[in-house]
Amino acid sequence: MNLFSAQAIEDVREKQAEWEDGELAAALKSRPEEKPAYETECGIALKRIYTAADVADIPASDLGFPGAYPFTRGAYPTMYRGRPWTIRQVAGFGNPEATNQRYKYMIQTGQTGLSTDFDLPTLLGLDSDNPMAFGEVGRVGVAIDTVDDVDRLFDGIDLEKISVSLTINPSAWVIYAMFVTVAEQRGYDLHKLTGTLQADPLKEYVAQKEWIYPVRPAVRLLRDLIMHSARTTPKINPISLSGYHLSDVGGNALQEIAFIMAFTIAYCEEVIDAGMDIDDFAPRLSFFFISHQDFFEQICKFRAARRVYAKIMSERFKAKMPESMRLRVHVQTAAMSLTKVEHHNNLMRTAIQALGAVLGGCQSMHTNGLDEAFAIPTEEAMKLAIRTQQIIREEINVTSVIDPLGGSYFVERLTSDMETEIWKVLDEVNERGGAIKLVEEGWFQQKLADSAYATFKKIDSGEKISVGVNRYVDETSGSARVHIHPYDDHCTQLQIDRLNAVRTNRDNGRVRRLLQELAQQAESDDINLLPKTIELVKARATLGEICGALRDVWGSYAEPMIV
């Protein structure tokens, strides 16, 4: 069923033609429009006005209702009337105690979920005493070497009562093993633990560039993690498919969704091929998208993503449970839009992007601190970021109506156009051999590089405006003095001392045996590596030792040349 009758559409077209020949023609003769053509950031042409004629081909079933297939209008039937989105600000720096203090400050300020950034050595599977870790321990995230560090990280926090997001990828399965071990040691019911691991390996190779192993072994580790978590910690999301990072390196909105959907298909195929039914794990797949600067494009992007995902799960994988078709998304405002020049403008940028995320139907959100263009945000910046979400939630009455822009001629047309373009990309990926093959060949990487180059050309030419940077520049403002978060120079030595103590007091013979067994298991694709990893964690093997054992088996990744 279409939204309007054929006669009604014809009447609208006739009235629009009269308006174009009359009022519009006179207005254009008096004052031409500023640009000859208008388009979204991702290049979809924008009309001057949208009418019922522009949505005549969109079936009503494509809109549906909130919480029902195809979920265009929202993931849940009551959306924010029943449950507000989770305020989930990320934190991570220094040693575990320092990040723990920041957690408790943000909880006191009103944060409703935790999110953890890890330092570069932890991400890359290196211990803090590895020579390659020098200068990076605790710098851009928290340093984690052993299970005891994870215990310190969540000291005084009830993990059965607050959800925890772990922003970790190449070494995600080890951090998961440590998290689960801490929960067991505290006597928690693993079935009550809630949270999310990022654990999206393919986007690392194409965007964030943090990897340890070649592509296929990394995907195998994710497969093992998904299958183990589905059975052991059923309320934890073992992956957050992260379009955010594709956008953050210059990808446009269509690429963000289409590429991530291609990765989703690849991961699902791997798990299904290993013997697990789609409905046994798909309900716990989650997503992480950006809320960028093109306000309506971003809102329509979220709506189109839900529809595409629902159709993939239903039509391609034959999922039967509605939960398997429901896309749940964490959103972060756009870090790459933040500026050092007139950095207080970042407050306004973030607030508008956050509003777009809410109107697009997010389930949780991180709002960037106004000083994140300089360093890890200060406590004051994080407080303002939390307040931004609280003001949107509590003061401006945008949560009372579900999908309040639904039915707008413009929003429905743009949502449908974005969906069409996403399917085109997915068809091309399928024709070229699938996502894993194209990651190995550098196809996605090249597309993102081309998009980034085009964007920065527009910034340099002034076509893409950044207020205070390339338009409305205040030459008298000078360089602002900004109080930034300090780096703890003592963090490295503290972590090294703790590592030495662990290695002195543990059963090193047992650790060596377990590492050998893990390496042997890794040579067979049929064995899930999580149980042995958990054994190693409990024996006080370090993160670097566990990751190193598999590096000896699989080798390291070499990036293809991108020209």
Coordinates of C-alpha atoms in Angstrom, one line a residue:
M1 CA 0.0 0.0 0.0
N2 CA 1.3 3.5 -0.9
L3 CA 0.9 6.5 1.2
F4 CA -1.2 8.5 -1.2
S5 CA -3.7 7.9 -4.0
A6 CA -2.7 8.3 -7.6
Q7 CA -5.1 11.2 -8.1
A8 CA -3.8 13.0 -5.0
I9 CA -0.3 12.7 -6.4
E10 CA -1.3 14.0 -9.8
D11 CA -3.0 17.0 -8.1
V12 CA 0.2 17.8 -6.1
R13 CA 2.3 17.6 -9.3
E14 CA 0.0 20.1 -11.1
K15 CA 0.0 22.5 -8.1
Q16 CA 3.8 22.3 -7.9
A17 CA 4.1 23.1 -11.6
E18 CA 1.9 26.2 -11.2
W19 CA 4.0 27.3 -8.2
E20 CA 7.3 26.8 -10.1
D21 CA 6.0 28.9 -13.0
G22 CA 4.6 31.6 -10.8
E23 CA 6.0 32.4 -7.3
L24 CA 9.2 30.5 -7.7
A25 CA 10.1 31.9 -11.1
A26 CA 9.5 35.5 -9.8
A27 CA 11.6 34.9 -6.7
L28 CA 14.5 33.4 -8.7
K29 CA 14.4 36.4 -11.1
S30 CA 14.6 38.8 -8.2
R31 CA 17.3 36.9 -6.2
P32 CA 19.0 33.7 -7.5
E33 CA 19.8 30.9 -5.1
E34 CA 23.3 30.8 -3.6
K35 CA 24.4 27.6 -5.3
P36 CA 23.5 26.1 -8.7
A37 CA 22.9 22.7 -7.0
Y38 CA 22.5 21.3 -3.5
E39 CA 23.4 17.9 -2.1
T40 CA 24.0 16.0 1.1
E41 CA 27.5 15.4 2.3
C42 CA 27.5 12.0 0.7
G43 CA 26.5 13.4 -2.6
I44 CA 22.7 12.7 -2.9
A45 CA 21.1 15.5 -4.8
L46 CA 18.6 17.6 -2.8
K47 CA 15.5 19.1 -4.3
R48 CA 14.3 22.6 -3.4
I49 CA 11.1 21.2 -1.9
Y50 CA 9.6 17.8 -1.2
T51 CA 6.0 16.9 -1.6
A52 CA 3.7 13.9 -1.5
A53 CA 4.8 13.2 -5.1
D54 CA 8.3 12.5 -3.9
V55 CA 7.2 9.6 -1.6
A56 CA 4.6 8.1 -3.9
D57 CA 6.8 5.1 -4.7
I58 CA 7.6 4.3 -1.0
P59 CA 5.4 1.6 0.3
A60 CA 3.9 2.2 3.8
S61 CA 5.4 -1.1 4.9
D62 CA 8.8 0.4 4.6
L63 CA 7.9 2.8 7.4
G64 CA 6.1 0.4 9.6
F65 CA 6.0 1.1 13.4
P66 CA 8.6 1.4 16.1
G67 CA 9.8 -1.9 17.4
A68 CA 8.4 -3.8 14.5
Y69 CA 9.9 -5.0 11.2
P70 CA 11.7 -3.2 9.3
F71 CA 12.4 -1.0 12.4
T72 CA 12.7 2.2 10.3
R73 CA 10.9 4.2 13.0
G74 CA 12.8 2.9 15.9
A75 CA 14.3 -0.2 17.6
Y76 CA 11.7 -0.4 20.4
P77 CA 7.9 0.2 20.6
T78 CA 8.1 2.9 23.2
M79 CA 11.6 4.2 22.6
Y80 CA 12.5 7.0 25.0
R81 CA 9.0 7.0 26.6
G82 CA 9.9 3.7 28.1
R83 CA 13.7 3.9 28.5
P84 CA 16.0 6.9 27.8
W85 CA 19.1 6.3 25.8
T86 CA 22.2 5.4 27.9
I87 CA 24.6 8.3 28.6
R88 CA 27.9 6.4 28.0
Q89 CA 30.9 8.7 28.1
V90 CA 34.2 7.0 27.3
A91 CA 37.1 7.2 29.8
G92 CA 40.5 5.7 30.0
F93 CA 44.0 7.0 30.9
G94 CA 46.9 6.2 33.1
N95 CA 46.8 3.2 35.4
P96 CA 43.5 1.5 36.3
E97 CA 43.0 3.4 39.5
A98 CA 43.1 6.8 37.7
T99 CA 40.4 5.6 35.2
N100 CA 38.4 4.2 38.1
Q101 CA 38.3 7.6 39.7
R102 CA 37.0 9.1 36.5
Y103 CA 34.3 6.5 36.2
K104 CA 33.1 7.3 39.7
Y105 CA 33.1 11.0 38.9
M106 CA 31.0 10.5 35.8
I107 CA 28.6 8.2 37.6
Q108 CA 28.1 10.9 40.2
T109 CA 27.5 13.4 37.5
G110 CA 24.7 11.3 36.0
Q111 CA 26.3 8.9 33.5
T112 CA 24.3 5.7 33.2
G113 CA 26.8 3.4 31.5
L114 CA 30.6 3.0 31.5
S115 CA 32.9 2.9 28.5
T116 CA 36.6 2.2 28.5
D117 CA 39.4 3.4 26.2
F118 CA 42.6 1.3 26.3
D119 CA 46.1 2.5 25.7
L120 CA 48.0 1.7 22.4
P121 CA 50.1 -1.1 23.9
T122 CA 47.0 -2.9 25.3
L123 CA 45.2 -2.5 21.9
L124 CA 48.2 -4.0 20.1
G125 CA 48.7 -6.9 22.5
L126 CA 51.9 -5.6 24.1
D127 CA 52.8 -5.5 27.8
S128 CA 53.7 -2.2 29.4
D129 CA 57.4 -3.4 29.7
N130 CA 57.7 -4.2 26.0
P131 CA 60.2 -1.8 24.4
M132 CA 57.6 -0.9 21.7
A133 CA 55.3 0.4 24.5
F134 CA 57.7 3.1 25.6
G135 CA 56.0 6.5 25.8
E136 CA 52.6 5.1 25.1
V137 CA 51.7 3.4 28.4
G138 CA 48.5 5.0 29.7
R139 CA 48.7 7.9 27.2
V140 CA 45.5 7.6 25.1
G141 CA 43.7 5.0 27.3
V142 CA 44.1 2.9 30.4
A143 CA 47.0 0.4 30.6
I144 CA 45.9 -3.3 31.2
D145 CA 48.5 -6.0 31.5
T146 CA 46.9 -8.7 33.7
V147 CA 43.5 -9.7 35.1
D148 CA 44.4 -7.8 38.3
D149 CA 44.5 -4.5 36.4
V150 CA 40.9 -5.2 35.3
D151 CA 39.9 -5.8 38.9
R152 CA 41.5 -2.5 39.8
L153 CA 39.7 -0.8 36.9
F154 CA 36.3 -1.7 38.3
D155 CA 37.1 -1.5 42.0
G156 CA 33.9 -0.5 43.9
I157 CA 31.7 -0.8 40.9
D158 CA 28.9 -3.4 40.8
L159 CA 29.2 -5.0 37.4
E160 CA 25.8 -6.6 37.7
K161 CA 24.2 -3.2 38.0
I162 CA 25.9 -1.1 35.3
S163 CA 26.7 -1.9 31.7
V164 CA 30.3 -1.7 30.6
S165 CA 31.6 -1.0 27.1
L166 CA 35.1 -2.1 26.3
T167 CA 36.6 -0.2 23.3
I168 CA 39.1 -2.9 22.3
N169 CA 39.7 -4.7 19.1
P170 CA 42.8 -6.7 18.2
S171 CA 43.2 -8.1 21.8
A172 CA 39.4 -8.0 22.6
W173 CA 39.1 -11.7 23.4
V174 CA 41.8 -11.4 26.1
I175 CA 40.2 -8.4 27.7
Y176 CA 36.8 -10.3 27.7
A177 CA 38.5 -13.2 29.4
M178 CA 39.9 -10.9 32.1
F179 CA 36.5 -9.2 32.5
V180 CA 34.7 -12.5 32.9
T181 CA 37.3 -13.8 35.3
V182 CA 37.0 -10.7 37.5
A183 CA 33.2 -11.2 37.6
E184 CA 33.6 -14.8 38.6
Q185 CA 36.1 -13.9 41.3
R186 CA 33.6 -11.5 42.8
G187 CA 30.8 -14.1 42.7
Y188 CA 28.7 -12.4 40.0
D189 CA 26.2 -14.3 37.9
L190 CA 27.7 -14.2 34.4
H191 CA 24.2 -14.2 32.9
K192 CA 23.5 -10.8 34.5
L193 CA 26.6 -9.1 33.1
T194 CA 25.7 -6.4 30.5
G195 CA 27.9 -4.5 28.2
T196 CA 29.6 -4.4 24.9
L197 CA 33.0 -5.2 23.3
Q198 CA 34.0 -3.3 20.2
A199 CA 35.9 -6.3 18.8
D200 CA 35.4 -5.3 15.1
P201 CA 38.5 -6.5 13.3
L202 CA 37.7 -5.6 9.7
K203 CA 37.2 -2.0 10.4
E204 CA 40.7 -1.9 12.0
Y205 CA 42.3 -2.9 8.7
V206 CA 40.4 -0.3 6.7
A207 CA 40.2 2.6 9.2
Q208 CA 41.6 2.6 12.7
K209 CA 44.8 0.7 11.7
E210 CA 45.3 -1.2 15.0
W211 CA 46.0 -4.8 14.3
I212 CA 48.1 -7.8 15.4
Y213 CA 47.3 -10.7 13.1
P214 CA 46.5 -11.2 9.4
V215 CA 42.8 -10.6 8.5
R216 CA 41.4 -14.2 8.6
P217 CA 42.9 -15.2 12.0
A218 CA 41.5 -12.0 13.4
V219 CA 38.1 -12.8 12.1
R220 CA 38.4 -16.3 13.6
L221 CA 39.1 -14.8 17.0
L222 CA 35.9 -12.7 16.7
R223 CA 34.0 -15.9 15.7
D224 CA 35.2 -17.7 18.8
L225 CA 34.3 -14.7 21.0
I226 CA 30.8 -14.4 19.6
M227 CA 30.1 -18.1 20.0
H228 CA 31.5 -18.3 23.5
S229 CA 29.8 -15.1 24.7
A230 CA 26.4 -16.2 23.3
R231 CA 26.5 -19.3 25.6
T232 CA 28.4 -17.9 28.6
T233 CA 27.5 -14.2 28.9
P234 CA 24.2 -13.9 27.0
K235 CA 23.6 -10.2 27.8
I236 CA 27.0 -9.0 26.7
N237 CA 27.3 -7.8 23.1
P238 CA 30.5 -9.4 21.8
I239 CA 30.9 -6.9 19.0
S240 CA 30.0 -3.4 18.2
L241 CA 30.3 -3.0 14.4
S242 CA 31.9 0.4 14.2
G243 CA 31.0 2.6 11.3
Y244 CA 32.2 5.5 13.4
H245 CA 35.8 4.9 12.5
L246 CA 35.1 4.6 8.8
S247 CA 33.6 8.1 9.0
D248 CA 36.3 9.4 11.2
V249 CA 39.0 8.7 8.5
G250 CA 36.9 10.4 5.8
G251 CA 34.3 8.0 4.7
N252 CA 30.9 9.4 3.9
A253 CA 27.5 8.4 5.4
L254 CA 26.8 5.8 2.7
Q255 CA 30.2 4.2 3.1
E256 CA 29.8 4.1 6.8
I257 CA 26.6 2.0 6.7
A258 CA 27.3 0.0 3.5
F259 CA 30.8 -1.1 4.5
I260 CA 29.7 -2.0 8.0
M261 CA 26.8 -4.0 6.7
A262 CA 29.2 -5.9 4.4
F263 CA 31.4 -6.7 7.4
T264 CA 28.2 -7.8 9.3
I265 CA 27.4 -10.3 6.5
A266 CA 31.0 -11.6 6.6
Y267 CA 31.0 -12.1 10.4
C268 CA 27.5 -13.8 10.3
E269 CA 28.7 -16.2 7.6
E270 CA 31.7 -17.2 9.7
V271 CA 29.7 -17.9 12.8
I272 CA 27.0 -19.8 10.9
D273 CA 29.6 -21.9 9.1
A274 CA 31.0 -22.8 12.5
G275 CA 27.6 -24.3 13.4
M276 CA 25.6 -21.6 15.3
D277 CA 22.1 -20.6 14.2
I278 CA 21.6 -16.9 13.3
D279 CA 19.0 -16.5 16.0
D280 CA 21.4 -17.8 18.6
F281 CA 23.8 -14.9 18.3
A282 CA 22.3 -12.1 16.1
P283 CA 20.2 -10.5 18.9
R284 CA 23.5 -9.6 20.6
L285 CA 25.1 -7.9 17.6
S286 CA 25.4 -4.2 18.2
F287 CA 26.5 -1.1 16.2
F288 CA 28.5 2.1 16.7
F289 CA 27.9 5.0 14.3
I290 CA 28.8 8.6 14.1
S291 CA 26.5 11.6 14.3
H292 CA 28.1 14.0 11.9
Q293 CA 27.5 17.5 10.7
D294 CA 24.9 17.1 7.9
F295 CA 21.9 17.1 10.3
F296 CA 19.1 15.5 8.2
E297 CA 21.5 13.1 6.3
Q298 CA 22.6 11.7 9.7
I299 CA 19.0 11.2 10.9
C300 CA 18.0 9.5 7.7
K301 CA 21.2 7.4 7.8
F302 CA 20.2 5.9 11.1
R303 CA 16.7 5.1 9.8
A304 CA 18.0 3.6 6.6
A305 CA 20.6 1.5 8.5
R306 CA 17.8 -0.1 10.6
R307 CA 15.8 -1.0 7.5
V308 CA 18.8 -2.4 5.6
Y309 CA 19.9 -4.5 8.6
A310 CA 16.4 -5.9 9.2
K311 CA 16.2 -7.0 5.6
I312 CA 19.7 -8.6 5.6
M313 CA 18.8 -10.6 8.7
S314 CA 15.3 -11.6 7.4
E315 CA 16.0 -12.2 3.7
R316 CA 19.6 -13.3 3.5
F317 CA 20.0 -15.1 6.8
K318 CA 16.4 -16.2 7.3
A319 CA 16.3 -15.0 10.9
K320 CA 13.0 -15.7 12.7
M321 CA 13.3 -13.7 15.9
P322 CA 12.5 -10.0 15.8
E323 CA 15.5 -9.4 18.1
S324 CA 17.8 -10.7 15.4
M325 CA 16.5 -8.0 13.0
R326 CA 16.6 -5.1 15.4
L327 CA 19.6 -2.8 14.9
R328 CA 20.7 -1.3 18.2
V329 CA 23.2 1.6 18.0
H330 CA 25.6 3.5 20.2
V331 CA 26.3 6.9 18.7
Q332 CA 29.2 9.3 19.2
T333 CA 29.3 12.9 18.0
A334 CA 31.9 13.7 15.4
A335 CA 35.4 14.1 16.8
M336 CA 36.8 15.1 13.4
S337 CA 34.5 18.1 13.4
L338 CA 36.1 19.5 16.5
T339 CA 38.5 22.4 16.1
K340 CA 41.3 23.9 18.2
V341 CA 40.5 27.3 16.8
E342 CA 37.7 28.9 18.9
H343 CA 37.3 25.5 20.6
H344 CA 34.3 26.7 22.6
N345 CA 32.4 26.4 19.3
N346 CA 32.7 22.6 19.8
L347 CA 30.0 22.8 22.4
M348 CA 27.5 23.9 19.8
R349 CA 28.7 21.4 17.2
T350 CA 28.3 18.6 19.7
A351 CA 24.9 19.6 20.9
I352 CA 23.5 19.7 17.4
Q353 CA 25.0 16.4 16.5
A354 CA 23.7 14.9 19.7
L355 CA 20.2 16.1 18.9
G356 CA 20.5 14.4 15.5
A357 CA 21.4 11.1 17.2
V358 CA 18.3 11.3 19.4
L359 CA 16.0 12.2 16.5
G360 CA 17.6 9.2 14.6
G361 CA 16.8 6.9 17.5
C362 CA 20.1 5.9 19.2
Q363 CA 20.2 3.5 22.2
S364 CA 23.3 5.1 23.8
M365 CA 25.5 8.0 23.2
H366 CA 28.9 9.6 23.9
T367 CA 29.1 13.4 23.4
N368 CA 32.6 14.7 22.8
G369 CA 34.3 17.1 25.2
L370 CA 34.9 20.6 23.9
D371 CA 38.7 20.1 24.5
E372 CA 39.1 16.7 22.7
A373 CA 40.8 18.4 19.8
F374 CA 43.7 18.9 22.2
A375 CA 43.9 15.9 24.5
I376 CA 41.9 13.5 26.6
P377 CA 39.0 15.6 28.0
T378 CA 39.2 17.1 31.4
E379 CA 36.6 16.4 34.1
E380 CA 34.9 19.8 33.4
A381 CA 34.7 19.0 29.7
M382 CA 33.1 15.6 30.4
K383 CA 30.6 17.2 32.8
L384 CA 29.5 19.6 30.1
A385 CA 29.3 16.7 27.6
I386 CA 27.0 14.8 30.0
R387 CA 25.0 17.9 30.7
T388 CA 24.5 18.3 26.9
Q389 CA 22.7 15.0 26.8
Q390 CA 20.7 15.7 30.0
I391 CA 19.4 19.0 28.6
I392 CA 18.3 17.3 25.4
R393 CA 16.6 14.6 27.4
E394 CA 15.0 16.7 30.1
E395 CA 14.4 20.2 28.9
I396 CA 13.4 20.4 25.3
N397 CA 10.6 17.7 25.0
V398 CA 12.0 15.8 22.0
T399 CA 11.5 12.4 23.7
S400 CA 7.7 12.4 23.9
V401 CA 7.0 11.4 20.3
I402 CA 8.7 8.4 18.7
D403 CA 10.4 9.2 15.3
P404 CA 9.0 12.7 15.3
L405 CA 10.4 13.4 11.8
G406 CA 8.8 10.2 10.4
G407 CA 6.4 11.0 7.6
S408 CA 8.2 14.1 6.5
Y409 CA 8.3 14.1 2.7
F410 CA 12.0 15.0 2.8
V411 CA 13.0 12.6 5.5
E412 CA 11.3 9.6 3.9
R413 CA 12.6 10.4 0.5
L414 CA 16.2 10.8 1.7
T415 CA 15.9 7.6 3.9
S416 CA 14.8 5.7 0.9
D417 CA 17.5 7.1 -1.4
M418 CA 20.2 6.3 1.1
E419 CA 18.9 2.7 1.4
T420 CA 19.0 2.3 -2.4
E421 CA 22.6 3.5 -2.5
I422 CA 23.6 1.2 0.4
W423 CA 22.2 -1.8 -1.5
K424 CA 24.2 -0.8 -4.6
V425 CA 27.4 -0.9 -2.6
L426 CA 26.5 -4.2 -1.0
D427 CA 25.8 -5.7 -4.4
E428 CA 29.2 -4.6 -5.6
V429 CA 30.9 -6.1 -2.6
N430 CA 29.2 -9.4 -3.1
E431 CA 30.1 -9.4 -6.8
R432 CA 33.7 -8.8 -6.0
G433 CA 34.0 -11.7 -3.7
G434 CA 32.9 -10.5 -0.3
A435 CA 34.2 -8.2 2.5
I436 CA 37.1 -10.3 3.8
K437 CA 38.6 -10.7 0.3
L438 CA 38.2 -6.9 -0.4
V439 CA 39.8 -6.0 2.9
E440 CA 42.8 -8.1 2.1
E441 CA 43.0 -6.4 -1.4
G442 CA 42.7 -2.9 0.0
W443 CA 39.4 -2.1 -1.8
F444 CA 37.6 -0.5 1.2
Q445 CA 40.8 1.3 2.2
Q446 CA 41.1 2.9 -1.3
K447 CA 37.4 4.0 -1.2
L448 CA 37.8 5.7 2.2
A449 CA 41.1 7.4 1.1
D450 CA 39.4 8.8 -2.0
S451 CA 36.5 10.1 0.1
A452 CA 38.8 11.7 2.6
Y453 CA 40.8 13.4 -0.1
A454 CA 37.6 14.8 -1.7
T455 CA 36.4 16.1 1.7
F456 CA 39.6 17.9 2.5
K457 CA 39.8 19.4 -0.9
K458 CA 36.4 21.0 -0.2
I459 CA 37.7 22.3 3.2
D460 CA 40.8 23.8 1.6
S461 CA 38.7 25.5 -1.1
G462 CA 36.2 26.8 1.4
E463 CA 33.3 24.8 -0.2
K464 CA 32.9 22.9 3.1
I465 CA 32.7 25.5 5.9
S466 CA 34.2 25.3 9.3
V467 CA 33.1 28.3 11.3
G468 CA 36.1 30.2 12.8
V469 CA 38.5 28.1 10.7
N470 CA 37.9 28.9 7.0
R471 CA 34.8 31.2 7.4
Y472 CA 34.2 34.1 9.8
V473 CA 37.8 33.9 10.9
D474 CA 38.6 36.1 13.9
E475 CA 42.2 37.3 13.3
T476 CA 42.3 39.0 16.7
S477 CA 41.3 36.0 18.8
G478 CA 44.9 34.6 19.0
S479 CA 45.7 31.2 20.6
A480 CA 43.4 30.2 23.4
R481 CA 45.0 28.9 26.6
V482 CA 43.4 25.6 27.3
H483 CA 43.8 23.5 30.4
I484 CA 44.3 20.0 29.2
H485 CA 44.4 16.6 30.9
P486 CA 47.9 15.9 32.1
Y487 CA 49.9 12.7 31.3
D488 CA 51.1 10.6 34.3
D489 CA 54.8 10.1 33.8
H490 CA 54.9 7.5 36.6
C491 CA 52.3 5.3 35.0
T492 CA 54.8 3.2 33.1
Q493 CA 57.0 2.3 36.0
L494 CA 54.0 1.4 38.1
Q495 CA 52.8 -1.0 35.5
I496 CA 56.3 -2.5 35.0
D497 CA 56.6 -3.1 38.8
R498 CA 53.3 -4.8 38.9
L499 CA 54.2 -7.0 35.9
N500 CA 57.4 -8.1 37.7
A501 CA 55.5 -8.9 40.8
V502 CA 53.0 -11.1 38.9
R503 CA 55.7 -13.0 37.1
T504 CA 57.6 -13.6 40.4
N505 CA 54.6 -14.9 42.3
R506 CA 52.7 -17.0 39.7
D507 CA 53.3 -20.6 38.6
N508 CA 55.5 -19.9 35.5
G509 CA 55.7 -23.6 34.5
R510 CA 51.9 -23.8 34.3
V511 CA 51.7 -20.5 32.3
R512 CA 54.3 -21.9 29.8
R513 CA 52.3 -25.1 29.4
L514 CA 49.0 -23.2 28.8
L515 CA 50.6 -20.9 26.3
Q516 CA 51.9 -23.9 24.3
E517 CA 48.4 -25.5 24.4
L518 CA 46.9 -22.2 23.2
A519 CA 49.3 -22.2 20.3
Q520 CA 48.5 -25.8 19.4
Q521 CA 44.8 -25.0 19.4
A522 CA 45.3 -22.0 17.2
E523 CA 46.6 -24.3 14.4
S524 CA 43.2 -25.9 14.2
D525 CA 40.3 -23.8 13.0
D526 CA 37.8 -26.0 14.8
I527 CA 38.7 -25.2 18.4
N528 CA 37.3 -22.2 20.2
L529 CA 40.2 -20.4 21.9
L530 CA 38.3 -18.6 24.6
P531 CA 38.3 -21.4 27.2
K532 CA 42.1 -21.8 27.1
T533 CA 42.5 -18.0 27.1
I534 CA 40.4 -17.8 30.3
E535 CA 42.6 -20.5 31.9
L536 CA 45.7 -18.4 31.0
V537 CA 44.2 -15.3 32.5
K538 CA 43.4 -17.1 35.7
A539 CA 47.0 -18.4 35.8
R540 CA 48.1 -14.7 35.6
A541 CA 49.5 -14.9 32.1
T542 CA 49.9 -11.4 30.7
L543 CA 48.0 -9.9 27.8
G544 CA 51.3 -9.6 25.9
E545 CA 52.2 -13.2 26.5
I546 CA 48.8 -14.5 25.3
C547 CA 48.8 -12.3 22.2
G548 CA 52.4 -13.2 21.5
A549 CA 51.7 -16.9 21.5
L550 CA 49.3 -16.5 18.7
R551 CA 51.5 -14.1 16.8
D552 CA 54.1 -16.9 16.7
V553 CA 51.5 -19.1 15.0
W554 CA 49.8 -16.7 12.7
G555 CA 52.4 -14.0 12.0
S556 CA 51.6 -10.3 11.7
Y557 CA 49.6 -8.3 9.3
A558 CA 51.2 -6.4 6.4
E559 CA 49.1 -3.6 5.0
P560 CA 48.5 -3.5 1.2
M561 CA 49.8 -0.4 -0.7
I562 CA 47.1 2.2 -1.2
V563 CA 47.9 4.7 -4.0

